[in-house]
Coordinates of C-alpha atoms in Angstrom, one line a residue:
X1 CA 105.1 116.5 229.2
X2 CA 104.4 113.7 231.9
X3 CA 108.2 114.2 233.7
X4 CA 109.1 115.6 237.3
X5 CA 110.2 118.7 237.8
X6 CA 113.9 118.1 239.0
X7 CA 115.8 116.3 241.0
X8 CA 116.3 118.3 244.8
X9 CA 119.8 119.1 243.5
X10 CA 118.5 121.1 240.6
X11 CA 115.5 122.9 242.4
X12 CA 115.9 126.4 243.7
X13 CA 113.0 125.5 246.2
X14 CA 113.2 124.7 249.5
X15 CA 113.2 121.4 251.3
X16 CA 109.2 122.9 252.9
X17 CA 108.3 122.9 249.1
X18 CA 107.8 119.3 249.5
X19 CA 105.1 118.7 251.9
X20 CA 105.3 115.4 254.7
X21 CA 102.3 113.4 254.2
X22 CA 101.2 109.7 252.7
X23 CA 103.2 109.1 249.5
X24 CA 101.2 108.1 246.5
X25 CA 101.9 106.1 243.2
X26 CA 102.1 109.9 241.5
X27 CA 98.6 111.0 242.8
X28 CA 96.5 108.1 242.3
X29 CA 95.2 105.5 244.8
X30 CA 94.9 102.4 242.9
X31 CA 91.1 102.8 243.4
X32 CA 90.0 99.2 242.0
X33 CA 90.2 97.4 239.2
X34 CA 88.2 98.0 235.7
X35 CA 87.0 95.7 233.0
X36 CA 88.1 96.2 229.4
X37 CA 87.2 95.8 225.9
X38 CA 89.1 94.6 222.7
X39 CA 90.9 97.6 220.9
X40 CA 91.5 97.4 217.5
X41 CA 95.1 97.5 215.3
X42 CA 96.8 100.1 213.8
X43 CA 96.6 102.4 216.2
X44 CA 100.2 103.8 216.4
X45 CA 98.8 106.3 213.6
X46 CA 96.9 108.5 216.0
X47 CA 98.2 112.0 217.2
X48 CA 99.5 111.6 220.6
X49 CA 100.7 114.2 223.5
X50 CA 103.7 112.8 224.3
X51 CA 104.7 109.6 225.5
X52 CA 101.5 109.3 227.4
X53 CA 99.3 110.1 224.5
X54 CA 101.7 107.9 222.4
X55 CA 100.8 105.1 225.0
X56 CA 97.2 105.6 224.3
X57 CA 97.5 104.6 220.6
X58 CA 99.9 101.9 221.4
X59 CA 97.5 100.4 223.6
X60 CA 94.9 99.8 220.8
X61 CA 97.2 97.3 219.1
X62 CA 98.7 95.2 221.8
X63 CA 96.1 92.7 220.4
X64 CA 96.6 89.6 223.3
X65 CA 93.4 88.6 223.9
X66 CA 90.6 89.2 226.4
X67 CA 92.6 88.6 229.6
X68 CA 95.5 90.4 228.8
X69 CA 93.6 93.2 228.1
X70 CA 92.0 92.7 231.3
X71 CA 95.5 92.2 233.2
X72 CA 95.9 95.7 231.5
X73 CA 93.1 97.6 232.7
X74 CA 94.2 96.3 236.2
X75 CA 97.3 97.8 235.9
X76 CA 95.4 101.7 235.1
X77 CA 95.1 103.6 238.5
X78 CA 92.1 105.8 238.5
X79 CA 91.2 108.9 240.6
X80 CA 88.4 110.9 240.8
X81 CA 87.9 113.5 238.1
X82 CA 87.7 117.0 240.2
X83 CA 87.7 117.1 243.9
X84 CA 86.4 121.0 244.3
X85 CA 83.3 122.2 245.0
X86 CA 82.3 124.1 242.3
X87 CA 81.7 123.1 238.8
X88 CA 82.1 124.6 235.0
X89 CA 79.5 124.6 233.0
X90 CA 79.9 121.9 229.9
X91 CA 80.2 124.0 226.5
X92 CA 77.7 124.4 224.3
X93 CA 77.2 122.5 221.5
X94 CA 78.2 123.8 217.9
X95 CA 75.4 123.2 214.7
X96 CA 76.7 119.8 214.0
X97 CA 76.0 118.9 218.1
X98 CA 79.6 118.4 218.8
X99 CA 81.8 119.6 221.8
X100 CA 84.9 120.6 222.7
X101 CA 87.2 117.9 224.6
X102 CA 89.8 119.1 227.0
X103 CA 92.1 116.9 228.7
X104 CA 94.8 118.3 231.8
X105 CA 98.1 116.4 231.1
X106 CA 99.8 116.2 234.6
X107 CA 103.7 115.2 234.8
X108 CA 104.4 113.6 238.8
X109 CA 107.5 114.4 240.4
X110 CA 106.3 111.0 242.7
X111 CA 109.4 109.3 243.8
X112 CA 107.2 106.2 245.3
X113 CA 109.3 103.2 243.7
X114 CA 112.9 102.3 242.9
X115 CA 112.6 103.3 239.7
X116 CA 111.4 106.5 240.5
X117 CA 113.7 107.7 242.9
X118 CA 116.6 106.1 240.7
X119 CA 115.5 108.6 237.3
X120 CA 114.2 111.5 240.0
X121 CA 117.3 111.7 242.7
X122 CA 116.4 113.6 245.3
X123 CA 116.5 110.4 247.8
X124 CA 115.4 112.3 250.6
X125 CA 111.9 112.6 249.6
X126 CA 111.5 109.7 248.8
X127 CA 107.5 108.7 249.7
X128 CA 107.0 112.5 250.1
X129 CA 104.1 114.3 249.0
X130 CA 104.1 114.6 245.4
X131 CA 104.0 117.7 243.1
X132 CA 102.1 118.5 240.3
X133 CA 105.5 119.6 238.1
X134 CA 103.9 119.9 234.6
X135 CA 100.8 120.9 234.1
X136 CA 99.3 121.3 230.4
X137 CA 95.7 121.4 228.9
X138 CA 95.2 120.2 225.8
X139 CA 91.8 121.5 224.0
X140 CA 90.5 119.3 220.7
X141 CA 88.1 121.3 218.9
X142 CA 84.2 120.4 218.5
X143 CA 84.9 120.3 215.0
X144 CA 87.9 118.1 215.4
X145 CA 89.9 120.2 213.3
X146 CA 92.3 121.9 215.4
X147 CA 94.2 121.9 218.8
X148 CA 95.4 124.0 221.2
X149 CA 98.3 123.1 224.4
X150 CA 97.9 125.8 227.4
X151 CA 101.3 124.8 229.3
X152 CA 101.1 126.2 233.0
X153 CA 104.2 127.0 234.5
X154 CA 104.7 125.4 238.0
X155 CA 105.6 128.0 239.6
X156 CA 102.3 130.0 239.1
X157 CA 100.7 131.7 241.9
X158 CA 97.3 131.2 242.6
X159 CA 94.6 130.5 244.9
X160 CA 93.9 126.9 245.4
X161 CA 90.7 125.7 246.4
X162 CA 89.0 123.7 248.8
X163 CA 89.3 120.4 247.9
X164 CA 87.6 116.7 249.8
X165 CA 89.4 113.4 249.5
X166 CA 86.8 110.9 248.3
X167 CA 89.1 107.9 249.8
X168 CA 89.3 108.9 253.6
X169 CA 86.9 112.6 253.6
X170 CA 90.0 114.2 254.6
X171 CA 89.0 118.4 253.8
X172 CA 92.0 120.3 251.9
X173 CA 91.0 124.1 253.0
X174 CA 91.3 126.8 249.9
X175 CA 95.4 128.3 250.6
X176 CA 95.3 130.8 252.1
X177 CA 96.9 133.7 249.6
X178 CA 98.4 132.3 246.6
X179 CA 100.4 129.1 246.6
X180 CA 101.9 127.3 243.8
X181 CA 99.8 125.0 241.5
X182 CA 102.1 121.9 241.7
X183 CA 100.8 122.3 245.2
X184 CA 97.7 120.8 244.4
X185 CA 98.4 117.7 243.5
X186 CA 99.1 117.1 247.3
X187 CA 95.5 117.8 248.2
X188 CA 93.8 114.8 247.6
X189 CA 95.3 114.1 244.3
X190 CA 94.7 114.8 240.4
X191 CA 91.3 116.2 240.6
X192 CA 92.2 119.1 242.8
X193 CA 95.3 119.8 239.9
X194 CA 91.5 119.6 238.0
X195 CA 89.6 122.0 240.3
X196 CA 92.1 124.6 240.4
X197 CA 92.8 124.6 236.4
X198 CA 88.9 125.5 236.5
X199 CA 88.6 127.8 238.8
X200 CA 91.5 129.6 237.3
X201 CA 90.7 129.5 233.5
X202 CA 86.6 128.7 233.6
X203 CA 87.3 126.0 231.1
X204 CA 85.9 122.6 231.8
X205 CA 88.0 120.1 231.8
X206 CA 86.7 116.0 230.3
X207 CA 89.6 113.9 231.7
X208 CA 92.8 114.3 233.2
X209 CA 96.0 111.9 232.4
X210 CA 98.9 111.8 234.7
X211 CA 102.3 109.7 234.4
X212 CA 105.3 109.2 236.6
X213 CA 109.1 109.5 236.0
X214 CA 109.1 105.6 235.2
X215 CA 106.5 105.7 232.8
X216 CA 108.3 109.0 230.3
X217 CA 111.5 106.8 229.8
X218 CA 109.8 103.5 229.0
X219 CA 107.2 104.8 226.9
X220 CA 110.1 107.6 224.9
X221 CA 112.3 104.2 224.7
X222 CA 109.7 102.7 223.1
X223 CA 109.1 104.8 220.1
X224 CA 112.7 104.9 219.1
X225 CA 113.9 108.4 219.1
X226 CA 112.3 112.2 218.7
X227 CA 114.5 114.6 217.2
X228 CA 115.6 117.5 219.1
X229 CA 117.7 120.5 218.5
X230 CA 119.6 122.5 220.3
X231 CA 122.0 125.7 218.7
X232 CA 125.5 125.0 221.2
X233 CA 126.7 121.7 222.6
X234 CA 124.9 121.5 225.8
X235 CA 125.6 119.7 229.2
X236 CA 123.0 120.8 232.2
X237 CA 125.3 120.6 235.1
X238 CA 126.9 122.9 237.4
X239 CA 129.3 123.3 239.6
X240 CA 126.9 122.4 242.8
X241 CA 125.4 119.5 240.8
X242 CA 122.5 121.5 239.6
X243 CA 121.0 120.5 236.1
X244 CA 119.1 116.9 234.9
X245 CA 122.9 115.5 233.0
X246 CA 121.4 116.4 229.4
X247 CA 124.9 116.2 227.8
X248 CA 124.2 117.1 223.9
X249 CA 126.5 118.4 220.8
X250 CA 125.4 121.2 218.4
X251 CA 122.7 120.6 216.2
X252 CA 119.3 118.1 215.7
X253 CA 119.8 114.6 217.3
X254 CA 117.1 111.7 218.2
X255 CA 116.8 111.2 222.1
X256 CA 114.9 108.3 223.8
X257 CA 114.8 106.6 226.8
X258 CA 116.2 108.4 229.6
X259 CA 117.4 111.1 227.6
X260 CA 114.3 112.1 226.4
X261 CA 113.4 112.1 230.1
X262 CA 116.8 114.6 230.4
X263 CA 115.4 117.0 228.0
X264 CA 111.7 117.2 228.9
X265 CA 113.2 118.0 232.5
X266 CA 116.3 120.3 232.1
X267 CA 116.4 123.9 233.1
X268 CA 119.6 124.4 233.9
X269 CA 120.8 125.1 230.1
X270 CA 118.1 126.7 228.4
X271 CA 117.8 130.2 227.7
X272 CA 117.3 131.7 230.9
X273 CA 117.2 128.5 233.0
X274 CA 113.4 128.9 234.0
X275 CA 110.2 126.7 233.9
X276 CA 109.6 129.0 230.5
X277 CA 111.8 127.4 229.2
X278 CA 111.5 124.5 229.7
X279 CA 108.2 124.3 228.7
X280 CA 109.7 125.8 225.4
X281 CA 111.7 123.0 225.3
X282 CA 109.0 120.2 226.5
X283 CA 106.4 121.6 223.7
X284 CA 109.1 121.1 220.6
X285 CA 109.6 117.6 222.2
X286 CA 105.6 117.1 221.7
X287 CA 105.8 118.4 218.2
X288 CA 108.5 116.4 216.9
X289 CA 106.8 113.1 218.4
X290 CA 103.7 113.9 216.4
X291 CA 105.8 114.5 213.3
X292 CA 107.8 110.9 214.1
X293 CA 104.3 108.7 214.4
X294 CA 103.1 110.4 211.6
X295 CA 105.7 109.6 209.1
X296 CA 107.8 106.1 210.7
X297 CA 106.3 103.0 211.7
X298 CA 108.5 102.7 214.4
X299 CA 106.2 100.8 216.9
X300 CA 105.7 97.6 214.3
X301 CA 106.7 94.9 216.2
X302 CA 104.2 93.3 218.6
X303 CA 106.9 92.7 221.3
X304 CA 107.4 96.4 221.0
X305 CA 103.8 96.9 221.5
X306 CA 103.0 94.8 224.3
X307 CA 106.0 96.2 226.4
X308 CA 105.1 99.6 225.8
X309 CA 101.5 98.7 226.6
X310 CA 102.8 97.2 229.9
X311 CA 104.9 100.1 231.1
X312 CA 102.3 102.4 229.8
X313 CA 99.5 101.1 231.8
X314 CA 101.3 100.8 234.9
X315 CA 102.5 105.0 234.7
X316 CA 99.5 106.1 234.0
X317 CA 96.6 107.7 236.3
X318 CA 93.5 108.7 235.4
X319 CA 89.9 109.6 235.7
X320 CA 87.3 107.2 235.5
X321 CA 86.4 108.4 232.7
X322 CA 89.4 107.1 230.8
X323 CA 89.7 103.8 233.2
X324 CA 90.4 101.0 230.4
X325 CA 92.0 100.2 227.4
X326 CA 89.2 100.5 225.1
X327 CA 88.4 104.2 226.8
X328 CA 92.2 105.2 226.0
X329 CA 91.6 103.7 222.8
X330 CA 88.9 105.7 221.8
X331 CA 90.2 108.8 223.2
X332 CA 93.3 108.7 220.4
X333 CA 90.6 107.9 217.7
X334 CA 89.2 111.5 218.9
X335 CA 93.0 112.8 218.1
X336 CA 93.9 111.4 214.9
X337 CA 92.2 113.5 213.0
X338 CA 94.2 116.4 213.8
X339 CA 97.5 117.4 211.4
X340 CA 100.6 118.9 212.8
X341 CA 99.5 122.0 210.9
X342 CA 97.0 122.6 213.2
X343 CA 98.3 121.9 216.2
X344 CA 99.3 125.4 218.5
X345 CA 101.3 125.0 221.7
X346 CA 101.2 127.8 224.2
X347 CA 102.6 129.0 227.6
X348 CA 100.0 130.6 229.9
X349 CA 101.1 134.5 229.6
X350 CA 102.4 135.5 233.3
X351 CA 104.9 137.7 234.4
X352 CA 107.6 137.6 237.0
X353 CA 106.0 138.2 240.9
X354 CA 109.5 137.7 242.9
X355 CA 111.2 134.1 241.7
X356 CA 107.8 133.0 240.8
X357 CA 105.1 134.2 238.3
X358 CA 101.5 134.6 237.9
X359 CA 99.1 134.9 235.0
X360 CA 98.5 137.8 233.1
X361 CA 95.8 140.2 231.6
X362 CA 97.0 138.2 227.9
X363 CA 96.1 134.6 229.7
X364 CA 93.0 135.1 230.2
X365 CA 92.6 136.5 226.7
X366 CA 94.2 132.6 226.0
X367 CA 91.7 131.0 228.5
X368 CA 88.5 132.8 226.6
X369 CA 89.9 131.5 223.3
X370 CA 89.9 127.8 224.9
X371 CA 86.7 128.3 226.5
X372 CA 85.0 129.2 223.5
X373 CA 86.6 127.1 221.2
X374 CA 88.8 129.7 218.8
X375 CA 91.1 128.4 217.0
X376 CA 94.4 129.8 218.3
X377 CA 96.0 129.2 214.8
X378 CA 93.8 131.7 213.7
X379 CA 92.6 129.4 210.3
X380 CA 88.9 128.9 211.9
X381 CA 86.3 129.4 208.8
X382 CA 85.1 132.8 209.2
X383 CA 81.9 133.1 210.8
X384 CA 79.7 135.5 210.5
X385 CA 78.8 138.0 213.1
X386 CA 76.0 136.6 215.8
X387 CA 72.7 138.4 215.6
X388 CA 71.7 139.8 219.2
X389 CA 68.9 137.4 220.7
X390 CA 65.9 139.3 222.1
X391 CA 64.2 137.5 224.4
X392 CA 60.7 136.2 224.8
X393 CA 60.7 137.6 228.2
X394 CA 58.9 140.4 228.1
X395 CA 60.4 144.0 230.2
X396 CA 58.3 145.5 232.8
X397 CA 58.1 149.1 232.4
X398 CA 61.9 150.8 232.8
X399 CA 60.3 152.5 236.1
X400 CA 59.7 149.1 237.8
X401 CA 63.1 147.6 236.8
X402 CA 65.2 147.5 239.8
X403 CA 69.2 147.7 239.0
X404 CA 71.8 147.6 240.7
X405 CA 75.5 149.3 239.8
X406 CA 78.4 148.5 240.7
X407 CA 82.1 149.6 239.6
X408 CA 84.1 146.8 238.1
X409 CA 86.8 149.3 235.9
X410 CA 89.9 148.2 238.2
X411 CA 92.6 145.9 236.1
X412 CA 96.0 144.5 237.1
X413 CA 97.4 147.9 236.5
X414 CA 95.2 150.8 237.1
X415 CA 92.9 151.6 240.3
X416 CA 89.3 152.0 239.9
X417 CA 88.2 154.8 237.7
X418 CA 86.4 156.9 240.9
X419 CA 82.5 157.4 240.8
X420 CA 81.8 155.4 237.2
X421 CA 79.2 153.3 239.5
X422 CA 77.3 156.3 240.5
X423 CA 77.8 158.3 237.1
X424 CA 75.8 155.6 235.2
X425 CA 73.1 154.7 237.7
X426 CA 72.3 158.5 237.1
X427 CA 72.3 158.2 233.3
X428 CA 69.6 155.1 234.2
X429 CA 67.7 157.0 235.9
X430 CA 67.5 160.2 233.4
X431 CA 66.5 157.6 230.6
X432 CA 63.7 155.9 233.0
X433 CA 65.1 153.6 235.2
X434 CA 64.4 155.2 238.9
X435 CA 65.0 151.7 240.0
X436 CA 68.6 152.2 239.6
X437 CA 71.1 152.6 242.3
X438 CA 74.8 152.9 242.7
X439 CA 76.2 150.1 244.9
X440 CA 79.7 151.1 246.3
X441 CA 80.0 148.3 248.6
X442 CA 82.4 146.6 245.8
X443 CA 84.4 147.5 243.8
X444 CA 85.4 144.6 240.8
X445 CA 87.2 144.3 238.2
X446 CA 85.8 143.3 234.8
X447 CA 87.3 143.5 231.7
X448 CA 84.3 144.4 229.5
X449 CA 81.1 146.2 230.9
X450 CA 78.1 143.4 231.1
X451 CA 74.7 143.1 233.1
X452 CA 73.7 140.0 235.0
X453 CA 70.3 138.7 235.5
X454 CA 69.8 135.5 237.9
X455 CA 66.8 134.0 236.6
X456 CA 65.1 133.8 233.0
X457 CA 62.3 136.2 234.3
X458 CA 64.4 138.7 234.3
X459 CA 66.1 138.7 231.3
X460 CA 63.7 140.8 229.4
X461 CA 64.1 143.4 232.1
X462 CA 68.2 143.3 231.8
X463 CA 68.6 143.2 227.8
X464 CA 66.3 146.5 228.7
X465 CA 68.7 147.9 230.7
X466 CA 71.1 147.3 227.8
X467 CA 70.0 148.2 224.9
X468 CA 69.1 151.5 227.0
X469 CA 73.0 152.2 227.1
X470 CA 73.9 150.6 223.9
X471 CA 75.4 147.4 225.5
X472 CA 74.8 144.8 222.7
X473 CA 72.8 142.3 223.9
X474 CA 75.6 139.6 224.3
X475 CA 76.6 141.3 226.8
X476 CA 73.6 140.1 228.8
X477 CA 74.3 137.2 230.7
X478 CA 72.4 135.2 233.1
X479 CA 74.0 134.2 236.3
X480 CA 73.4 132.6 240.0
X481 CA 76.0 135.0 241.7
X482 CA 73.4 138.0 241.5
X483 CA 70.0 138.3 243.5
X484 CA 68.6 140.8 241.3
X485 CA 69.6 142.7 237.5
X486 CA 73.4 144.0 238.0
X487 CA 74.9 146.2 235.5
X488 CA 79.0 145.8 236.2
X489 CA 80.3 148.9 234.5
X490 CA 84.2 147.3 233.1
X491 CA 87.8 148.7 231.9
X492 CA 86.2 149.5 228.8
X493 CA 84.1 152.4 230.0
X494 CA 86.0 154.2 232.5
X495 CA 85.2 157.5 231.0
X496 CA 81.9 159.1 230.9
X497 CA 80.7 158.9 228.1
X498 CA 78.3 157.1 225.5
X499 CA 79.5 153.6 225.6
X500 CA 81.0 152.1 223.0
X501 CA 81.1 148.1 222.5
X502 CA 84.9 146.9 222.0
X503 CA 85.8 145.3 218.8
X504 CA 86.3 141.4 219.4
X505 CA 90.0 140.3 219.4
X506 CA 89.9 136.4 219.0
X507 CA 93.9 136.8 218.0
X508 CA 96.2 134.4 220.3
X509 CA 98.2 136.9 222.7
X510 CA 102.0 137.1 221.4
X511 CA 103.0 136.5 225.0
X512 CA 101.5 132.9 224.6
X513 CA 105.0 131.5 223.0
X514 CA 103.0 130.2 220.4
X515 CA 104.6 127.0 218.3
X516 CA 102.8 125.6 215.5
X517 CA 103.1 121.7 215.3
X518 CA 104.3 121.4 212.2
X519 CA 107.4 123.7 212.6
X520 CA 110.5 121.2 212.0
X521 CA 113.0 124.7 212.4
X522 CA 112.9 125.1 216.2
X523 CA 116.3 124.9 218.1
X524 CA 116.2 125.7 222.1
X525 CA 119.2 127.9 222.6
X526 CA 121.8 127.3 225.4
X527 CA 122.9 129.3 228.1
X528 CA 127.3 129.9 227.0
X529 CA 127.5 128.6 230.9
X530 CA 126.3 125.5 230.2
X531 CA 128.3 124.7 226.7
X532 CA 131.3 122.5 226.3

């Protein structure tokens, strides 16, 4: 959910976790002004995340004529899209010529106007660099038929990368070690939060949408209530101050308005007070909003409309891709199509490194599932098994084929199974391939066994290499990062002998916290220290 972390009382975190540096209106720049079209009505139907998704529908109806619209398109900040170096490859298209569309949803912890710092506390960092508190990628299916949420805990360790401010060329170096993701929003803005989603995951990301602390209570107010639940009566407050004030009694009851804010926020209360949580919490927020616009015309009245359309507008940063009404528009006619059935929020898998966590062997099972568009409701139509392409590239003879081994059978948990490199350059060579030669100056870690080629020339030559070893041909894959054919031997052949092609697990890990959209049954359960 677009909402801040927690006020400075409620953090754990140091006072360094808040970097000095220019204060921006949550990220974004205000980089100039766009010109809009006319929506259309009715669009308070359409499947939102959240209040800023909700604010995307809403903005289709505020029907006002030309110039308002304009007047609204002013108020959108846009930033650029991803400021990192490298780039993901765009998906390939399915039968019908259709994509995926992924969108990063980034909640601002900026405290950069009154209202701000009034709903976010914390007064002393006030103007401060802001943090990227919620972070969550929500994938719509090519086919339009399902989507997945990939919630990323804050507190995730990872590398961040370089990343250039467009506005004054100022150069954000790659951290050095692992630093935290909400990090990233202070390096340049939004489209470093972009680049490092990518270079983590390998997913491309279309847009991103970010919203402030201002923007979550006018927009929840707005829509007049989501139902929550909670098992105990509940008020997140300590002794010492800690907690976001969520004061609730046993049972399911509509918040809006600040207290929605209170929920989407609060740590301090749930289960084991941790960002897991509260992404717990956050996600059966999302799903009982989608259930309320789905079955209440609760945003009816025009006055309603345009207010919401204001405040809206004015919380929101985005990518220029998504830079006026009509865009945002557009965007929730993509959504509607989606029921709550097939909806599938998810917490990136990760485990505990210290007080913070970092992403497990399971998330990037998650992030293949995004990347190549698997359902992670597991209802996709069955398809049928792909047919290995052979290419029209024809092989040189095996004794001309130069290859390269390398050892890539380290994982998270076990070293590097010792001589694999050299044990299958040797089988290579008794089948042919005198070309082939161990390379020990790396050692990698892979999950399955593949071999690279780096230009089409040479794919003949490496689906030889292949089918040589019985590596199925879709294990072939062309790539810039090798100079010559590469065979990376993975964690699936550590042993020597004959290898054997995995079976294909498309299943959603169990570690993923999944919660299916349309489940009306979920209850956050309370910490006994934080009941009344």
């Amino acid at each position: 959910m677009p909402l801040a972390a927690e006020e400075a009382a409620e953090t754990a975190e140091p006072a360094t976790d808040r970097r000095g540096g220019d204060g921006g209106n949550g990220g974004g720049h205000g980089r100039g002004r766009r010109r809009g079209g006319r929506g259309r009505s009715r669009g308070w139907r359409v499947l939102r995340w959240t209040a800023v998704v909700v604010a995307v529908a809403v903005l289709g109806t505020a029907g006002a004529g030309y110039l308002y619209y304009r007047h609204l398109n002013g108020n959108i900040r846009q930033d650029d899209l991803n400021l990192g170096d490298s780039k993901v490859a765009e998906p390939t298209p399915n039968a019908a010529g259709q994509t995926p569309l992924n969108i990063l949803l980034i909640g601002s912890d900026a405290r950069d106007t009154e209202a701000n710092q009034k709903l976010g506390g914390a007064r002393e960092t006030f103007g401060s660099t802001p943090l990227a508190d919620v972070q969550m990628l929500l994938h719509l299916s090519a086919d339009r038929s399902n989507m997945s949420v990939v919630s990323m805990p804050r507190d995730t360790l990872l590398q961040i990368p370089k990343c250039t401010d467009p506005d004054d060329g100022q150069v954000y170096p790659a951290s050095v070690g692992r630093a935290m993701t909400n990090e990233s929003l202070g390096h340049g803005g939004p489209g470093c939060t972009v680049a490092t989603w990518q270079e983590l995951t390998g997913i491309h990301i279309d847009h991103f949408v970010m919203v402030d602390f201002a923007g979550v209570v006018s927009m929840a107010d707005a829509v007049g209530g989501v139902p929550v639940c909670v098992d105990a009566n509940i008020h997140s407050r300590d002794s010492k101050g800690h907690g976001s004030g969520l004061r609730l009694s046993k049972g399911t009851h509509p918040v809006k308005g600040e207290q929605a804010l209170q929920w989407l926020r609060t740590r301090y209360g749930f289960e084991d007070g941790s960002d897991l949580a509260r992404a717990k919490a956050q996600h059966m927020y999302m799903s009982s909003m989608v259930r309320v616009l789905r079955e209440n015309a609760t945003l009816s009245s025009p006055n309603k409309l345009r207010r919401l359309a204001e405040e809206a507008t004015r919380a929101l940063t985005v990518d220029p891709g998504l830079d006026t009404v009509k865009k945002l528009y557009d965007l929730s006619n993509e959504l509607r199509t989606v029921e709550p059935e097939r909806i599938t929020m998810t917490t990136m898998p990760n485990r505990y490194v210290g007080s913070r966590v970092e992403p497990t062997e399971d998330a990037e099972q998650l992030f293949r599932l995004v990347r190549e568009d698997i359902a992670l409701d597991g209802k996709d139509a069955r398809k049928k098994p792909e047919k290995d392409e052979v290419s029209d590239d024809p092989a040189a003879p095996d004794a001309e084929i130069a290859v390269r081994v390398q050892n890539g059978t380290r994982t998270d948990t076990l070293a590097a199974a010792g001589g694999r490199a050299t044990g299958v350059a040797g089988q290579l060579v008794e089948q042919g391939f005198t070309g082939a030669v161990a390379d020990g100056s790396t050692v990698l870690s892979e999950e399955t066994t593949v071999v690279r080629y780096p230009s089409a020339d040479l794919e003949g030559d490496a689906q030889a290499v292949a089918k040589s070893l019985g590596i199925p041909l879709s294990a072939v894959k062309r790539s810039t990062e090798v100079s010559g054919v590469t065979l990376v031997v993975g964690a699936d052949w550590r042993e020597d002998t004959p290898y054997e092609a995995p079976e294909r697990d498309d299943t959603t890990p169990d570690t993923a916290d999944v919660l299916n959209g349309a489940d009306d049954t979920a209850c956050m359960h309370v910490d006994p220290d934080y009941s009344w």
